[in-house]
PDB file of C-alpha atoms in Angstrom:
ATOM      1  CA  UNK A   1       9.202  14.921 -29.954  1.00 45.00           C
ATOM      2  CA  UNK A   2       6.966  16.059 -27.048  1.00 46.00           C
ATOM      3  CA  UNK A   3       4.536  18.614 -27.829  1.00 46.00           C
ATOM      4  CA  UNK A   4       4.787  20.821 -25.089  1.00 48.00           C
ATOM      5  CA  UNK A   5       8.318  22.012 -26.113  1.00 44.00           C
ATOM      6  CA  UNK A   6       8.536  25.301 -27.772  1.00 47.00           C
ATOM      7  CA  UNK A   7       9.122  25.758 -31.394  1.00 48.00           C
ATOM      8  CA  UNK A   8      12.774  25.152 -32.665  1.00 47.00           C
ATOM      9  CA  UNK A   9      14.882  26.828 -35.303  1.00 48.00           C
ATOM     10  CA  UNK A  10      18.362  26.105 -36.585  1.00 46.00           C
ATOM     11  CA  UNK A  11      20.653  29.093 -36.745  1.00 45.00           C
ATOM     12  CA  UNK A  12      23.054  29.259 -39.907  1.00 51.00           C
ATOM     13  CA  UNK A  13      25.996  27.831 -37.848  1.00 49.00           C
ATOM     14  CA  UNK A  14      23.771  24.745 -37.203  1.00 46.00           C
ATOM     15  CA  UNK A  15      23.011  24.837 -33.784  1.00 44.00           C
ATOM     16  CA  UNK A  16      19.638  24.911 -32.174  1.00 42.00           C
ATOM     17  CA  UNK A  17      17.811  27.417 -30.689  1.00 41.00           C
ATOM     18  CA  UNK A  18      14.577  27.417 -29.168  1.00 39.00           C
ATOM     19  CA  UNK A  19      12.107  30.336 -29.941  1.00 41.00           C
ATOM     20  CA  UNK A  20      10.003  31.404 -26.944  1.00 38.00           C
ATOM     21  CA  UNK A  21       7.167  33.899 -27.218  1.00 39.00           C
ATOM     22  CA  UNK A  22       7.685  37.609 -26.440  1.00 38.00           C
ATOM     23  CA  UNK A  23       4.866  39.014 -23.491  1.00 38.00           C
ATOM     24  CA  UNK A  24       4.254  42.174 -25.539  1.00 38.00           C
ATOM     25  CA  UNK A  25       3.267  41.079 -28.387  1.00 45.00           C
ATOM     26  CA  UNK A  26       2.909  37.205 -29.482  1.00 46.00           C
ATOM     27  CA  UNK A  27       5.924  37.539 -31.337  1.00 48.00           C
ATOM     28  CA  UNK A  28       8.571  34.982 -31.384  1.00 48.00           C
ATOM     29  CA  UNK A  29      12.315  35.613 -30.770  1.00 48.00           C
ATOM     30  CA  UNK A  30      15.353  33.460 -30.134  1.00 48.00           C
ATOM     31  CA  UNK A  31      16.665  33.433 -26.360  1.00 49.00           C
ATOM     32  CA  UNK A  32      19.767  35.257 -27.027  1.00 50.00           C
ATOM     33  CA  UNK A  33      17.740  38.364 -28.406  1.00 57.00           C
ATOM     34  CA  UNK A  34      14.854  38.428 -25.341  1.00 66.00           C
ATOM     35  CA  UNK A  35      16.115  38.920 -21.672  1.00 70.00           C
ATOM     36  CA  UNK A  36      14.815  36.494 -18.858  1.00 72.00           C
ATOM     37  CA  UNK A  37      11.291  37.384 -17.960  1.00 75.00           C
ATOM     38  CA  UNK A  38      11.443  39.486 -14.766  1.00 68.00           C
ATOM     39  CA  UNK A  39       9.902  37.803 -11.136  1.00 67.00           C
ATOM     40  CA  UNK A  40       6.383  39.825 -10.292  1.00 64.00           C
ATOM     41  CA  UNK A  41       7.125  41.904  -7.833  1.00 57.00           C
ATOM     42  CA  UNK A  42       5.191  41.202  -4.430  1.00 59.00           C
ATOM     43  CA  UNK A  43       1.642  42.307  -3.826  1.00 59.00           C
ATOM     44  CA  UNK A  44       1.811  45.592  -1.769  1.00 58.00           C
ATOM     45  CA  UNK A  45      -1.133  46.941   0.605  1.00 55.00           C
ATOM     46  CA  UNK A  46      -1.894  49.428   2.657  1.00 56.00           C
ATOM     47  CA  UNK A  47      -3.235  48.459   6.367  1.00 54.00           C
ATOM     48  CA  UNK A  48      -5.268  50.272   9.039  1.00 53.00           C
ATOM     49  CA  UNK A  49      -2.463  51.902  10.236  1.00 53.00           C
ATOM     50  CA  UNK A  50      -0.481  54.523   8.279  1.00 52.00           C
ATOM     51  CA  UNK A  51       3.210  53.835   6.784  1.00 50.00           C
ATOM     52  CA  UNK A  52       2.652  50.170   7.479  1.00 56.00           C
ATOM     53  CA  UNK A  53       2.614  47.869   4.163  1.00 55.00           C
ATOM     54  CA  UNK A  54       1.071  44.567   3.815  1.00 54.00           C
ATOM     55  CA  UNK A  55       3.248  41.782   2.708  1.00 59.00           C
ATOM     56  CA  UNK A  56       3.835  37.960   2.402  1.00 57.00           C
ATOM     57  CA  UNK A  57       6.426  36.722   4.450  1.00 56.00           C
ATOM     58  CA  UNK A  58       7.917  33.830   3.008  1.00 62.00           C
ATOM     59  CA  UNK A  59      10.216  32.796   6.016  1.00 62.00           C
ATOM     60  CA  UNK A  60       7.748  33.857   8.551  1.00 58.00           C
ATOM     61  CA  UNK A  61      10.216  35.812   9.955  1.00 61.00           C
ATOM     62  CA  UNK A  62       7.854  39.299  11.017  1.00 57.00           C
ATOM     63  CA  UNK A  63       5.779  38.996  14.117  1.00 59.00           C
ATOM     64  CA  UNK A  64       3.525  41.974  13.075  1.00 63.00           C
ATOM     65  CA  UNK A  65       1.006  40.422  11.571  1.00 64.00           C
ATOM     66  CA  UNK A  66      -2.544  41.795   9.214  1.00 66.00           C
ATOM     67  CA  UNK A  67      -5.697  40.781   9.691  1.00 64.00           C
ATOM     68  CA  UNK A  68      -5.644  38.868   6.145  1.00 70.00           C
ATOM     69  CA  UNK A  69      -2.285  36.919   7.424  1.00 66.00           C
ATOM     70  CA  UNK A  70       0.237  39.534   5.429  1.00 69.00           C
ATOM     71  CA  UNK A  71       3.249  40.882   7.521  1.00 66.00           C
ATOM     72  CA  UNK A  72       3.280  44.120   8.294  1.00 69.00           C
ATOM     73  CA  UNK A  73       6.570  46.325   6.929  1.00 69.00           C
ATOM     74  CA  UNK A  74       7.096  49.922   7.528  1.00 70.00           C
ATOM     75  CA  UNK A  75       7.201  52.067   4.441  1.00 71.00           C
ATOM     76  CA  UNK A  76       7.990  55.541   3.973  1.00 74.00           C
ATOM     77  CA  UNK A  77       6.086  58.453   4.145  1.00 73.00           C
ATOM     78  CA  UNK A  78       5.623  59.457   0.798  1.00 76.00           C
ATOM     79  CA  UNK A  79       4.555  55.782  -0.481  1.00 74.00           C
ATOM     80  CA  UNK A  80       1.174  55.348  -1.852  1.00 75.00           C
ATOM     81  CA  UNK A  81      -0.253  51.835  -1.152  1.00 73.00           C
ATOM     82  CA  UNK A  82      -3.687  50.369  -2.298  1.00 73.00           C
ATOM     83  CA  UNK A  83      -6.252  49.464   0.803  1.00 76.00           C
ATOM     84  CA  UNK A  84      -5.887  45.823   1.429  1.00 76.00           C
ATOM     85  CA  UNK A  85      -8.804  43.953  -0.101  1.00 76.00           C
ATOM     86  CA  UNK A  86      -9.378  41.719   2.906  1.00 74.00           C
ATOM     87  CA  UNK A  87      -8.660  44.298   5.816  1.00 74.00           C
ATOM     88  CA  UNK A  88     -10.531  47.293   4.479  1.00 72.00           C
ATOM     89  CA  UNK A  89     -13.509  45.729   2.138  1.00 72.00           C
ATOM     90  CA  UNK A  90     -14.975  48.148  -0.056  1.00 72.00           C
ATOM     91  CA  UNK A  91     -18.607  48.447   1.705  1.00 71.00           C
ATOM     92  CA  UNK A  92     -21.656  48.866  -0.485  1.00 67.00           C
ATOM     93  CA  UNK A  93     -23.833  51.664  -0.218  1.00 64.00           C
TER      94      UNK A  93
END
């Protein structure tokens, strides 16, 4: 048996099921008691310009394009977006 399965327990109706650790705590639990781990949601930054967000674009589809490579997606007013690490470095005093 390879060793970089999971752990397996049997269930009392005899089938298998494979134990996968929880992300909150280290527990275990069977798969039909967690849900699917969510995707991370995309990086988000804010640009030199206001209302425009930094993002990866996959399909290269976006001509408006950062300084650090990111496409650049309009946002609405009212969203608050971290300064982009690679446009706007943090300068030393």
């Amino acid at each position: 048996m390879p060793s970089h399965l999971p752990p397996k327990e049997t269930d009392p109706s005899g089938a298998v099921v494979v134990l996968r650790d929880r992300a909150w705590g280290g527990e275990q639990a069977s798969v039909s008691e967690s849900r699917p781990p969510m995707p991370a949601p995309p990086p988000r930054w804010a640009g030199r310009f206001r209302r425009l967000e930094h993002r990866r674009d996959e399909s290269y589809r976006s001509l408006d394009v950062a300084i650090c490579g990111a496409a650049l997606v309009s946002v609405q007013e009212w969203v608050r977006l971290l300064r982009c690490p690679i446009c706007l470095p943090v300068e030393e005093t």
